[in-house]
Short mmCIF file of C-alpha atoms and ligand atoms in Angstrom, two decimals:
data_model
loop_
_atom_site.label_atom_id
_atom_site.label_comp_id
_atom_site.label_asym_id
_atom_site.label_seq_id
_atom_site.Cartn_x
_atom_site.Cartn_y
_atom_site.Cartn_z
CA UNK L 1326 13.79 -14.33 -12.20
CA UNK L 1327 15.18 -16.09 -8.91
CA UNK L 1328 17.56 -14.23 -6.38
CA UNK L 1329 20.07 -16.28 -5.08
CA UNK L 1330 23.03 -15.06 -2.86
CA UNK L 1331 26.12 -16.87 -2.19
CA UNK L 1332 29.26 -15.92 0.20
CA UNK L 1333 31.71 -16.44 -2.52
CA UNK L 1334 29.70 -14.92 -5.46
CA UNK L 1335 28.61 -10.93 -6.28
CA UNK L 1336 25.25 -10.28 -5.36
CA UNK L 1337 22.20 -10.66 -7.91
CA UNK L 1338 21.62 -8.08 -10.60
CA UNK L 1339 18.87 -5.95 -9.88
CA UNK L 1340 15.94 -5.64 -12.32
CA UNK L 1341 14.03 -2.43 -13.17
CA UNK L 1342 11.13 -3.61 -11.67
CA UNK L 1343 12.93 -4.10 -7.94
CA UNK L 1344 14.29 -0.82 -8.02
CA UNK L 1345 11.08 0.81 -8.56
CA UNK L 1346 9.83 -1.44 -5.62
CA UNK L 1347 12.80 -0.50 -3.38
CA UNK L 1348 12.25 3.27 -4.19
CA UNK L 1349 8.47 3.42 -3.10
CA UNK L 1350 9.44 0.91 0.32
CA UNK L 1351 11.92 3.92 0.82
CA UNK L 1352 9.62 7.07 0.27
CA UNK L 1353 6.90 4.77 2.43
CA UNK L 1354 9.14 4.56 5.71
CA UNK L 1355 10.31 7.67 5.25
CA UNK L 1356 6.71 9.72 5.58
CA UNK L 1357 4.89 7.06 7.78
CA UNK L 1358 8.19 7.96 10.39
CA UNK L 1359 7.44 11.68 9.60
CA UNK L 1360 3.66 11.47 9.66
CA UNK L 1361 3.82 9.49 13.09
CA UNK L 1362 6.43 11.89 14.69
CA UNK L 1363 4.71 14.97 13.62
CA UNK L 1364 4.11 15.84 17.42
CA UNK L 1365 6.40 18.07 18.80
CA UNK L 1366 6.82 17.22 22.08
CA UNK L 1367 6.80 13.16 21.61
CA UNK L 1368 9.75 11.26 23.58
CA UNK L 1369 9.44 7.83 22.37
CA UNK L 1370 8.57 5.70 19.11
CA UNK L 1371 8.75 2.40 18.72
CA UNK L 1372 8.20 0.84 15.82
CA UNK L 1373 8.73 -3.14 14.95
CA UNK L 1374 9.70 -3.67 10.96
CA UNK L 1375 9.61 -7.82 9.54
CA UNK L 1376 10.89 -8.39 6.31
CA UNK L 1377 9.69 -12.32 5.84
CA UNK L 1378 11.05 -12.55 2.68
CA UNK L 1379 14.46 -10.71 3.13
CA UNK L 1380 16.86 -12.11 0.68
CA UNK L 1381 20.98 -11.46 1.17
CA UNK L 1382 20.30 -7.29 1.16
CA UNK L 1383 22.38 -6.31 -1.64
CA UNK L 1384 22.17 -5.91 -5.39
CA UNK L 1385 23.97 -4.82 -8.48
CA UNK L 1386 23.01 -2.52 -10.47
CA UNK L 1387 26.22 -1.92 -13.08
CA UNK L 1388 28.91 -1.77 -10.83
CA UNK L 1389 27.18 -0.42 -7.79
CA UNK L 1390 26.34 -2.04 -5.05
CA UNK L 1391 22.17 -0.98 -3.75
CA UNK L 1392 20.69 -2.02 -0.72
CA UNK L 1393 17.81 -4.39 -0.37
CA UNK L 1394 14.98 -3.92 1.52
CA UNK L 1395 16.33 -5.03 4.84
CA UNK L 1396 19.15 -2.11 4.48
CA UNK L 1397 16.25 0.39 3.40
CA UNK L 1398 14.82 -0.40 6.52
CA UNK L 1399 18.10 0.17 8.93
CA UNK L 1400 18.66 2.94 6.46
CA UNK L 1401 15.53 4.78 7.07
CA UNK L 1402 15.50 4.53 10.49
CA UNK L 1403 18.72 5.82 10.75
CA UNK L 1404 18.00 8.81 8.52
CA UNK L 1405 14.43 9.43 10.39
CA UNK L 1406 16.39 9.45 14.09
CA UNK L 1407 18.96 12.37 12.57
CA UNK L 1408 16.12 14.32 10.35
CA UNK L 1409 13.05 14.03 13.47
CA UNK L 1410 15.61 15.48 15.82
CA UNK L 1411 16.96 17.99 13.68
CA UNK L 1412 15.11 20.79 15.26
CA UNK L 1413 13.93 19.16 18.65
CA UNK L 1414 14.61 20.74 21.91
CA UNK L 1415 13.67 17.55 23.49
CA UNK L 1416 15.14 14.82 21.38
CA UNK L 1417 12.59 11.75 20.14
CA UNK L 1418 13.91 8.01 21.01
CA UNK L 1419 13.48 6.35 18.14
CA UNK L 1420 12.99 2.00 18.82
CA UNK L 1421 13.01 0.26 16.23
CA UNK L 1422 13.28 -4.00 16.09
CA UNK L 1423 14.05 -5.55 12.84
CA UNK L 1424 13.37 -9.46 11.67
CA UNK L 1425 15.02 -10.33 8.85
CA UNK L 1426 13.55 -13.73 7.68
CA UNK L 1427 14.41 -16.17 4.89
CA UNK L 1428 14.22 -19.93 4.04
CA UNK L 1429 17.36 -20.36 2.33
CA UNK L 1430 20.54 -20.43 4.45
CA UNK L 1431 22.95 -19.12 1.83
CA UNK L 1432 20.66 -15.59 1.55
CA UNK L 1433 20.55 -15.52 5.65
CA UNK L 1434 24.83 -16.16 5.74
CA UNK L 1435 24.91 -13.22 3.16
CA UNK L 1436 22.94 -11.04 4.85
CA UNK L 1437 24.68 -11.59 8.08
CA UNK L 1438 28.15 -10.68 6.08
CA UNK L 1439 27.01 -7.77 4.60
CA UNK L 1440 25.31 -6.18 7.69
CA UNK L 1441 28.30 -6.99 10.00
CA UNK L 1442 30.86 -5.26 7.37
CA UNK L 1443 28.07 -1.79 7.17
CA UNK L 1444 28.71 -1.53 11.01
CA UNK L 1445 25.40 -3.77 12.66
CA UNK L 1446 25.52 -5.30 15.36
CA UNK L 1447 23.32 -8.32 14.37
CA UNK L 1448 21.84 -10.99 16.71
CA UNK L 1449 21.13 -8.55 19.56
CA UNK L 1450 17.50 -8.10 21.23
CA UNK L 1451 16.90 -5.52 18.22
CA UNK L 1452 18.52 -6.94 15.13
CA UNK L 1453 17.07 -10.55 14.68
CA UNK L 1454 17.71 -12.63 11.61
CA UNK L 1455 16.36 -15.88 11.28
CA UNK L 1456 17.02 -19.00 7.92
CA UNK L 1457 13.72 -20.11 8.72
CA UNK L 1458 10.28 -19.69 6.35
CA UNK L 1459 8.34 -16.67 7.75
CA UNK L 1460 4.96 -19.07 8.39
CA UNK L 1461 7.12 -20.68 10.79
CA UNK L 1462 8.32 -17.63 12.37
CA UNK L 1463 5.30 -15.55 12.63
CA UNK L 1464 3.49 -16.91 15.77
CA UNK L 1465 6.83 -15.71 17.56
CA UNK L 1466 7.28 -12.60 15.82
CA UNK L 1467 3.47 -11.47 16.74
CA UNK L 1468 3.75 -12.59 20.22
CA UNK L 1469 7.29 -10.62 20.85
CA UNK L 1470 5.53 -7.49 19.29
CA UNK L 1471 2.95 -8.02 21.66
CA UNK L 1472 4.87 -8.00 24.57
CA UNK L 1473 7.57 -5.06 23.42
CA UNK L 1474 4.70 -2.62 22.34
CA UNK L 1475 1.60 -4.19 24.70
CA UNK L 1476 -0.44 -0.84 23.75
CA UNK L 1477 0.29 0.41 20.04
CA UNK L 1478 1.83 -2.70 18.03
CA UNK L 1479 3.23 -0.59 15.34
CA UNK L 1480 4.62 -3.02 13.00
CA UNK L 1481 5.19 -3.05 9.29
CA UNK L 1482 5.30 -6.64 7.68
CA UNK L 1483 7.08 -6.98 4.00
CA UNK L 1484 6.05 -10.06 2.12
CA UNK L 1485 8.18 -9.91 -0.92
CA UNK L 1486 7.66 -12.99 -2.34
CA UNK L 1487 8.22 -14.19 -5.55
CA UNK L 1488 5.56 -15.37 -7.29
CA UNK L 1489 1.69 -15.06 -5.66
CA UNK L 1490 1.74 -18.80 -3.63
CA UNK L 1491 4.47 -18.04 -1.22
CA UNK L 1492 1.92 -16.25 1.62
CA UNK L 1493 -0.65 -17.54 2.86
CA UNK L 1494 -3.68 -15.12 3.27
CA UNK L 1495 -4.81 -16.49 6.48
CA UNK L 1496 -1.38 -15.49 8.24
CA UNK L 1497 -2.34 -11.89 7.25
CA UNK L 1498 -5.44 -11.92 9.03
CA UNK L 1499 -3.48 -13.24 11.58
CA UNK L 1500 -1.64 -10.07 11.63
CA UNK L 1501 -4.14 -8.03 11.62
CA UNK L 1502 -6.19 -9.80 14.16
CA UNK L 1503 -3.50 -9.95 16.72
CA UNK L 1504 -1.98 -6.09 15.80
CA UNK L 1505 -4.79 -3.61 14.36
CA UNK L 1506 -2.13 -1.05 14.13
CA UNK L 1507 0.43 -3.04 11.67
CA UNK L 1508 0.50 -2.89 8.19
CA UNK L 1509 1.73 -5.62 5.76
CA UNK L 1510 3.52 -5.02 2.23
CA UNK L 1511 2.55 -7.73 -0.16
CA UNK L 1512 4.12 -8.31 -3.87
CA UNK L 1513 1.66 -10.16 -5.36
CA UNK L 1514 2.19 -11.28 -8.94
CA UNK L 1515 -1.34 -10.96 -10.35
CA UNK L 1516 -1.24 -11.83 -13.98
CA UNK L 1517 0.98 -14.46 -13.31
CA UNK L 1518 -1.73 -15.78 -11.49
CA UNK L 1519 -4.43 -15.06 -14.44
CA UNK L 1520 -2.43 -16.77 -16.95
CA UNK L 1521 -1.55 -20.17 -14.67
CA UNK L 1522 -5.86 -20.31 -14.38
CA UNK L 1523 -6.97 -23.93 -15.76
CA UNK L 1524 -9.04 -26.50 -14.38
CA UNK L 1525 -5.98 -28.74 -13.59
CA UNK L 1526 -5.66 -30.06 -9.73
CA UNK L 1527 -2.51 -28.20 -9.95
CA UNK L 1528 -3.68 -24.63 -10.59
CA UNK L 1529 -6.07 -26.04 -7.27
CA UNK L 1530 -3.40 -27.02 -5.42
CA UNK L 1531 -1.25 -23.58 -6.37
CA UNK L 1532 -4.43 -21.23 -4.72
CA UNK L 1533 -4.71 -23.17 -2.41
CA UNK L 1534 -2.86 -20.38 -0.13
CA UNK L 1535 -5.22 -17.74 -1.41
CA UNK L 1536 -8.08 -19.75 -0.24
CA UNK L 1537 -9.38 -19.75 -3.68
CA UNK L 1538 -9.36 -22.94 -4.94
CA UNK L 1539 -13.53 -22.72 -5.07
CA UNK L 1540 -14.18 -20.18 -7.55
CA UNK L 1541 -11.16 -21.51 -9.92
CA UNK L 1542 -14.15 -22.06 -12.49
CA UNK L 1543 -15.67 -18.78 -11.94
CA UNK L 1544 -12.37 -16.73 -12.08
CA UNK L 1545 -11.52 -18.95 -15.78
CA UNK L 1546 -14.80 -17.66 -16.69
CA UNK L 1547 -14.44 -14.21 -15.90
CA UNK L 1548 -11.25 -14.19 -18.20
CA UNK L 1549 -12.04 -15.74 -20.80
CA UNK L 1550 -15.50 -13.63 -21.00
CA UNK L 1551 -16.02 -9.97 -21.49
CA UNK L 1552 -14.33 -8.69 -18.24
CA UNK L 1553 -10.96 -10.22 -19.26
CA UNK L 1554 -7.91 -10.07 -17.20
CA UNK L 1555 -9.30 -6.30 -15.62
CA UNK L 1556 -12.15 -8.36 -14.18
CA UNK L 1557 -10.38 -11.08 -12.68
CA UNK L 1558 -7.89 -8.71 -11.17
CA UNK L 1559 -10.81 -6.83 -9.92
CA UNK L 1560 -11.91 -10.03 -8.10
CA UNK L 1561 -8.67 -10.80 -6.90
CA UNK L 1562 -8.21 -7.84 -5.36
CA UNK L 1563 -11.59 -7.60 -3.15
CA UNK L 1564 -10.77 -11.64 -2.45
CA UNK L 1565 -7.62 -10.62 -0.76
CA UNK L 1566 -9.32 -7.63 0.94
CA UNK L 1567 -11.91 -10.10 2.07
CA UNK L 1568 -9.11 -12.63 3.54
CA UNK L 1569 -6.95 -10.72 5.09
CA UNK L 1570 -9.13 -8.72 6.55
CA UNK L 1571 -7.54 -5.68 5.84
CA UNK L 1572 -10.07 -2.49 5.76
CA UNK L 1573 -7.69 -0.63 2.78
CA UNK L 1574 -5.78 -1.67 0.08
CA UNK L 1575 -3.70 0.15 -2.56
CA UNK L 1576 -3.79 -2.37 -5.66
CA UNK L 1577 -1.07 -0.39 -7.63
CA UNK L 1578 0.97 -2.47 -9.84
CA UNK L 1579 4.43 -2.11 -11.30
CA UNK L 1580 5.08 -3.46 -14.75
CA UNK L 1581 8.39 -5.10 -15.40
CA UNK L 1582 9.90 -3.94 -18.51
CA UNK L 1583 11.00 -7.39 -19.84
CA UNK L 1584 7.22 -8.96 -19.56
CA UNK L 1585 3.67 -7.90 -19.43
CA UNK L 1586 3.22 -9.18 -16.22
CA UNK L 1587 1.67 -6.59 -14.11
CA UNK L 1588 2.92 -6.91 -10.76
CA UNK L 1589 1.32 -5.86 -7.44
CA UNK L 1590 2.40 -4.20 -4.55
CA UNK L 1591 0.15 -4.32 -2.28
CA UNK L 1592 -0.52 -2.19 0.96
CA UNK L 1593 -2.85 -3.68 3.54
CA UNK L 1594 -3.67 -1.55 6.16
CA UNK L 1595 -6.86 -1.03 8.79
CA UNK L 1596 -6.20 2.94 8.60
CA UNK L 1597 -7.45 5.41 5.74
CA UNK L 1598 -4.71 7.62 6.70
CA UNK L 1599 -1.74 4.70 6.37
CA UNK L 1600 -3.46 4.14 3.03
CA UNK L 1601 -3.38 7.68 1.64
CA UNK L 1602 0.35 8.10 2.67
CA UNK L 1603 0.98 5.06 0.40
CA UNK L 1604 -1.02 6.90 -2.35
CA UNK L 1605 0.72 9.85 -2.05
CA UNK L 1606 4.10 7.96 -2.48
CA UNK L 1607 2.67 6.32 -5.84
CA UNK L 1608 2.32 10.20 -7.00
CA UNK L 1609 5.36 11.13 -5.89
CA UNK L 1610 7.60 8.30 -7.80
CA UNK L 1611 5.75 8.90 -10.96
CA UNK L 1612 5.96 5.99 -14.28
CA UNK L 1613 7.02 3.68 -11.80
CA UNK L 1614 3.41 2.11 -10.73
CA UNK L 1615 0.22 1.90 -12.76
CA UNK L 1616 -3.08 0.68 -12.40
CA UNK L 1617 -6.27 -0.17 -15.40
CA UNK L 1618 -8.69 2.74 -15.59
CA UNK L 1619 -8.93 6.71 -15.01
CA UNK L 1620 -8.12 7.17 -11.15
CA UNK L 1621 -11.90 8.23 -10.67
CA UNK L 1622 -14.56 5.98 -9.74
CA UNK L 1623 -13.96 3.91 -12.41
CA UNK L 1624 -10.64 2.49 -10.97
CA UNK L 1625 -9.04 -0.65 -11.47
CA UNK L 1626 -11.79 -1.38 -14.26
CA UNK L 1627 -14.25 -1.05 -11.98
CA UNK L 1628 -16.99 0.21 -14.51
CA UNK L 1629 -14.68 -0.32 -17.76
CA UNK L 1630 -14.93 -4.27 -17.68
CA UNK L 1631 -13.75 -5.23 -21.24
CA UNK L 1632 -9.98 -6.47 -21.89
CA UNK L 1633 -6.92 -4.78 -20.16
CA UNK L 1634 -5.70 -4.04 -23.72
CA UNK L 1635 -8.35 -1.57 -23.98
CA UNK L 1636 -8.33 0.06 -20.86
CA UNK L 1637 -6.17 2.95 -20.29
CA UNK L 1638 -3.32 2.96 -18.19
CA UNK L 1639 -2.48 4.97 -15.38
CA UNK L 1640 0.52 6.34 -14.53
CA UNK L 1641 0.51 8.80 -11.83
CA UNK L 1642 1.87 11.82 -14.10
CA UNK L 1643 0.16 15.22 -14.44
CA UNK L 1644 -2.05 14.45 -17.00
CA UNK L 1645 -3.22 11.30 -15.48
CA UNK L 1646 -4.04 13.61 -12.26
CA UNK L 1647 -5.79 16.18 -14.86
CA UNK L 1648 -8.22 13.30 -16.24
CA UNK L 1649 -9.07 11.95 -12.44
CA UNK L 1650 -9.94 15.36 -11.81
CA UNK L 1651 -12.29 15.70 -14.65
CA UNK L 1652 -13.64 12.16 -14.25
CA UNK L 1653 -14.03 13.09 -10.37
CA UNK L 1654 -15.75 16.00 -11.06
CA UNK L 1655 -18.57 14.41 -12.96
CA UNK L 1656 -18.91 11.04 -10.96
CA UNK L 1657 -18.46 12.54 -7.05
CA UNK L 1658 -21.62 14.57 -7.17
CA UNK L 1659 -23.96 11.56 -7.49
CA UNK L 1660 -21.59 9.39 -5.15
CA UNK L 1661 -22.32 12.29 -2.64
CA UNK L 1662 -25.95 12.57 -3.50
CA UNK L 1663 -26.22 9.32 -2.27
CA UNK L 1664 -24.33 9.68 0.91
CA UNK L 1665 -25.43 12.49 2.06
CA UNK L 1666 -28.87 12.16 0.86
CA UNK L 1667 -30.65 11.47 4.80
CA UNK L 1668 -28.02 13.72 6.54
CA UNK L 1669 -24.63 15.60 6.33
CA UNK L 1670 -21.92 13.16 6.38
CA UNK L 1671 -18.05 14.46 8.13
CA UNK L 1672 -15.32 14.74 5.85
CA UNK L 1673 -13.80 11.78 7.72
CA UNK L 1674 -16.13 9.28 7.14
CA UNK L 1675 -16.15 10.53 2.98
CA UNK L 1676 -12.87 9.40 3.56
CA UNK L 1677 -13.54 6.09 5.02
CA UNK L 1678 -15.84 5.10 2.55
CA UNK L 1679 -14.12 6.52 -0.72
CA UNK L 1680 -10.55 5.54 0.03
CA UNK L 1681 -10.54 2.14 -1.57
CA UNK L 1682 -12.20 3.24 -4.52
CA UNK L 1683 -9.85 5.74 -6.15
CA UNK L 1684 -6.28 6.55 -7.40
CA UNK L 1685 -6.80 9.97 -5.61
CA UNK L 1686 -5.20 11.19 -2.28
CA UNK L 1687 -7.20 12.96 0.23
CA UNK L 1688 -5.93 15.99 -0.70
CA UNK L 1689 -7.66 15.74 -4.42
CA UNK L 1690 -10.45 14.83 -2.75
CA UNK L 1691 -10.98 17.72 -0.84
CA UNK L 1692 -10.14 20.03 -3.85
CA UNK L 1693 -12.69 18.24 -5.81
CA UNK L 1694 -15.30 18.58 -2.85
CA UNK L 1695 -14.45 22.17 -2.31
CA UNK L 1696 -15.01 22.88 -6.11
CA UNK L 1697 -18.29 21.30 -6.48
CA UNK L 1698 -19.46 23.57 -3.31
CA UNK L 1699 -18.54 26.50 -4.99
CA UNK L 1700 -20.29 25.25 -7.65
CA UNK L 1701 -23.23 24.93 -5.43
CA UNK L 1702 -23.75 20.69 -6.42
CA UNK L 1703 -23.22 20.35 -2.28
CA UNK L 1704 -22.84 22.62 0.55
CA UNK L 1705 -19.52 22.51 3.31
CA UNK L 1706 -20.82 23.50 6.84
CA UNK L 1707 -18.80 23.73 9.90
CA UNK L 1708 -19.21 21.24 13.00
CA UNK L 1709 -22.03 23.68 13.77
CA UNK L 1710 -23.87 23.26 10.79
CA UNK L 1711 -22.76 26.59 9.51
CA UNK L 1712 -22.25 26.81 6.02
CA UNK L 1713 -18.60 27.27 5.18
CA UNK L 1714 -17.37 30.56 2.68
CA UNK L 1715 -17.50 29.69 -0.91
CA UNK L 1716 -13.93 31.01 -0.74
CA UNK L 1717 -13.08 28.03 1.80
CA UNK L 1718 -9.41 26.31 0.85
CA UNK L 1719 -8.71 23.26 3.35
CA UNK L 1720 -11.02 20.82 4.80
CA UNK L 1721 -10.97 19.39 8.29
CA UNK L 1722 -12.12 16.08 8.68
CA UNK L 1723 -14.90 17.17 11.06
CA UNK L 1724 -16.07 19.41 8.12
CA UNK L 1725 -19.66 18.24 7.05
CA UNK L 1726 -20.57 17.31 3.31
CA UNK L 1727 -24.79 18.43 3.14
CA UNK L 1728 -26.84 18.49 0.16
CA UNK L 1729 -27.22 22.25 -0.87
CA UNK L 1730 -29.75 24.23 0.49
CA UNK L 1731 -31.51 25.52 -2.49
CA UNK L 1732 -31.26 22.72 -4.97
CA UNK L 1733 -29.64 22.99 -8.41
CA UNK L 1734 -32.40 22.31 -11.11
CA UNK L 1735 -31.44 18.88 -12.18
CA UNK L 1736 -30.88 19.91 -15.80
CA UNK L 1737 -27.82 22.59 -14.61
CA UNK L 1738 -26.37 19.93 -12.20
CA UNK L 1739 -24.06 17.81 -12.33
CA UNK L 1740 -25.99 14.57 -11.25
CA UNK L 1741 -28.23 14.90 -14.41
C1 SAM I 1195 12.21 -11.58 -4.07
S1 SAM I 1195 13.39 -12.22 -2.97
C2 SAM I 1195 13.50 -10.96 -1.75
C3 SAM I 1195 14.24 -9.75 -2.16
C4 SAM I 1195 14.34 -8.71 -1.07
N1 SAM I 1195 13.05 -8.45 -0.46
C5 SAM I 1195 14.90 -7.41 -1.61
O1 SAM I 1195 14.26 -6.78 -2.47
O2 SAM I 1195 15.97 -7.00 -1.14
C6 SAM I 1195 12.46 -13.47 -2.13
C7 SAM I 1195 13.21 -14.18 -1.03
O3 SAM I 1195 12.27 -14.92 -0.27
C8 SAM I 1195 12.85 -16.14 0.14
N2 SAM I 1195 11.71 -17.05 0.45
C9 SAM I 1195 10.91 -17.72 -0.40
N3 SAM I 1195 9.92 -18.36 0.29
C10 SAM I 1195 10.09 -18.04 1.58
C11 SAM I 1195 9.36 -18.35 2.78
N4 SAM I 1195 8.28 -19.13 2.74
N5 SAM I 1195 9.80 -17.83 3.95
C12 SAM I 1195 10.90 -17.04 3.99
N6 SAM I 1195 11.64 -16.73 2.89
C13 SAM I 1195 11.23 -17.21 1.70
C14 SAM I 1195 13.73 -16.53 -1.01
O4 SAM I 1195 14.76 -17.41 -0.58
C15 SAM I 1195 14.25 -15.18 -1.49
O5 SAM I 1195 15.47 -14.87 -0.87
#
C-alpha cells in the first residue's frame, strides 16, 4: 500500500499493520526516556530523534484522526518531560531535536500543516523538517549531532520505508560509525524480498542497496531447498547485522493481516541493554509481533531449518513465554557448559553473547540461570568467588556463572 498526503485531501487510512508499528515506536521512546533518566539527581538530557522516512504525520483510522510517527515522537517527549519530573526536587531538562525527512513535497507541506495547527513551532534550531531523500540529508544530520551532543550522540534514527530497497545499508554503518550511542529503527519487508529472488539483472539491481547482489544465487538456493523462506530470512538477518555493523538486532516481524508478508522491524543497536528494552516492549504489546521458532536457542529457525509453514510461530503471549522457558531450560545448560567451561564467566558478558540469539529478555534469563543453580547444573558466586544461596532471587551483572563444584553425574544432568 502507498501513503500519500495531500493539503486538500483527508489523510491515508491506516492499516493494522502500522498501528501495531506505531504502538511498539511509542512503548520504545517511552522506556528508553525512563531507562536513561533513571538517575535521580540528572539535570540534563539530550536526545536527537530522525525520522528519514516521515510521511504527512497523520492517519485515519474510522473517523479518528492518529498520529504518525513524527507526532509519537513530539508526543513522547512531551509526556516523558511531565512524567520524569513528576517527583523531582531538581527538575531534568529534557533536549530533544527532531528531523523530519521526506522526498515527496506534498507529505513535507502536510506535515508542516498539521504540526503548526497541534501548537509547533516548526523550522526553529529544534524542529527541522526537510522534502529532501534522507541519503541526501544524512551527512548533515550526523555532523549537527556531532556538534550539539560532542560527548554522548544519543540519537534514534527511524527508517520506515516501504518496501526493503529504500535504505541503503552502508548509510547505517555510517551511523553507527560516526555515533556508537544511536540506534536506528528499520522496517524491512523481508518476504517481500524472498519472493522478488530470481536471477534477473533486476532482482540485482533491486539488492543492490543491501549489498547483496553476490549471493543472489546462493540466497535462490537456500529457498528453494530445505531451509525455505526461515533460512533465507535467517541469512538476511546476520547479512544486515554484518553491514551495518550493528552489534544487536531484534528481527521481530509483524504480519499484516491482508498478506502473508512477514514484515520486519528492525532494531539496530551497539548496546545489549537498548536491545533488551526493545524485547521487553515486543512482550509487552503481545499478538502484535512474531518471529519462526520457540524463543529458545532455536530462534528465528535457527536449528528448525525446514519451511516457515512448519515452523511454529511466536507470539509473545504466556504460553509462548512458558515453551521458551522449557526449551531454555534444556538448551542453556550446554550453552553454559561451553562458556564457562575454562573459567567463570560475569552475568554481563552471558548477556553480551546470548542477546542476539533469543526471544527472551534478560530478566528470563536470569530466572532460567538462577533455576538451573538451584538445580545444581551451574553454580552463581559473588564477585568474590563466593558461591551465592540457593535461595538467591536477582542477578547482578557482575554475578559469576561457574561450572558446579561437585559435578552432576552426566546421566542426572541436564547436558546429557
Ligand atoms: C511508510 S511511509 C512513512 C509513514 C510514517 N513513518 C508513519 O508511520 O507515520 C514512507 C514515506 O517515506 C517517503 N520516502 C520514500 N523514499 C524516501 C527517501 N529515500 N527519503 C525520504 N523519504 C522517502 C515516502 O514519500 C513516504 O512518505
Amino acid at each position: 500500500m502507498v501513503f500519500n498526503w495531500h493539503l486538500d485531501e483527508s489523510p491515508p487510512i491506516i492499516e493494522s499493520h502500522s498501528k501495531a508499528k506505531l504502538k511498539v515506536l511509542r512503548s520504545y521512546l517511552r522506556a528508553y526516556f525512563d531507562r536513561l533518566n533513571v538517575n535521580p539527581v540528572r539535570e540534563d538530557f539530550k536526545l536527537d530523534l530522525i525520522d528519514g522516512f516521515s510521511g504527512g504525520g497523520v492517519f485515519l483510522d474510522g473517523l479518528t484522526e492518529i498520529s504518525g510517527t513524527p507526532l509519537v515522537m513530539l508526543e513522547e517527549t512531551e509526556q516523558a518531560r511531565i512524567r520524569l519530573n513528576r517527583n523531582r526536587k531538581k527538575k531534568l531538562h529534557i533536549d530533544c531535536k527532531f528531523y523530519f525527512i521526506d522526498k515527496k513535497e506534498a507529505h513535507t507541506n502536510y506535515l508542516q500543516k498539521t504540526l503548526l495547527e497541534r501548537g509547533y513551532l516548526v523550522g526553529n534550531d529544534k524542529l527541522v523538517i526537510r522534502n529532501d531523500r534522507f541519503e541526501n540529508e544524512v551527512r548533515n544530520i550526523l555532523k549537527s549531532i556531532q556538534k550539539r551532543q560532542p560527548r554522548a550522540g544519543r540519537a534514534i534514527f527511524l527508517l520506515d520505508q516501504k518496501g526493503f530497497s529504500g535504505v541503503e545499508l552502508s548509510i547505517i554503518s555510517r551511523i553507527f560509525r560516526e555515533l556508537p550511542n544511536a540506534e536506528v529503527i528499520l522496517t524491512f519487508a523481508a518476504d517481500a524480498l524472498v519472493n522478488h529472488l530470481s536471477d534477473r539483472p533486476e532482482t540485482a539491481k533491486m539488492v543492490m542497496p543491501l549489498q547483496l547482489q553476490s549471493r543472489v544465487p546462493d540466497l535462490i538456493e537456500m529457498k528453494e531447498g530445505n531451509g525455505g523462506r526461515a533460512l533465507v530470512q535467517r541469512t538476511l538477518r546476520d547479512h544486515i547485522r554484518m553491514a551495518t555493523g550493528a552489534m544487536y538486532d531484534t528481527p521481530f516481524f509483524i504480519r499484516p493481516r491482508q498478506s502473508r508478508r512477514a514484515l520486519w522491524f528492525l532494531h539496530l543497536s551497539m548496546h545489549p541493554i537498548a536491545r533488551d528494552v526493545m524485547t521487553q516492549q515486543h512482550w509487552n504489546n503481545q499478538n502484535i509481533f512474531e518471529h519462526y521458532g520457540q524463543g529458545d536457542f532455536g530462534f528465528l529457525g535457527w536449528d528448525a531449518l525446514v519451511d516457515s509453514d512448519t515452523i511454529p510461530l511466536f507470539q509473545f503471549r504466556d504460553l509462548d513465554k512458558r515453551e521458551m522457558k522449557k526449551g531454555l531450560l534444556e538448551s542453556l545448560p550446554k550453552e553454559l557448559y561451553r562458556l564457562v567451561y575454562e573459567q567463570p564467566v560475569t552475568m554481563d558478558a552471558l548477556r553480551h553473547t546470548l542477546a542476539n540469539r533469543t526471544a527472551a529478555r534478560f530478566s528470563d534469563l536470569d530466572e532460567v540461570i538462577v533455576e538451573l543453580h538451584k538445580e545444581r547444573e551451574i553454580e552463581i558466586r559473588n564477585p568474590e568467588g563466593k558461591r551465592r544461596a540457593m535461595t538467591v532471587r536477582h542477578l547482578a551483572s557482575t554475578d559469576r556463572v561457574a561450572l558446579p563444584s561437585t559435578q552432576l553425574l552426566l546421566g542426572l544432568s541436564r547436558r546429557s
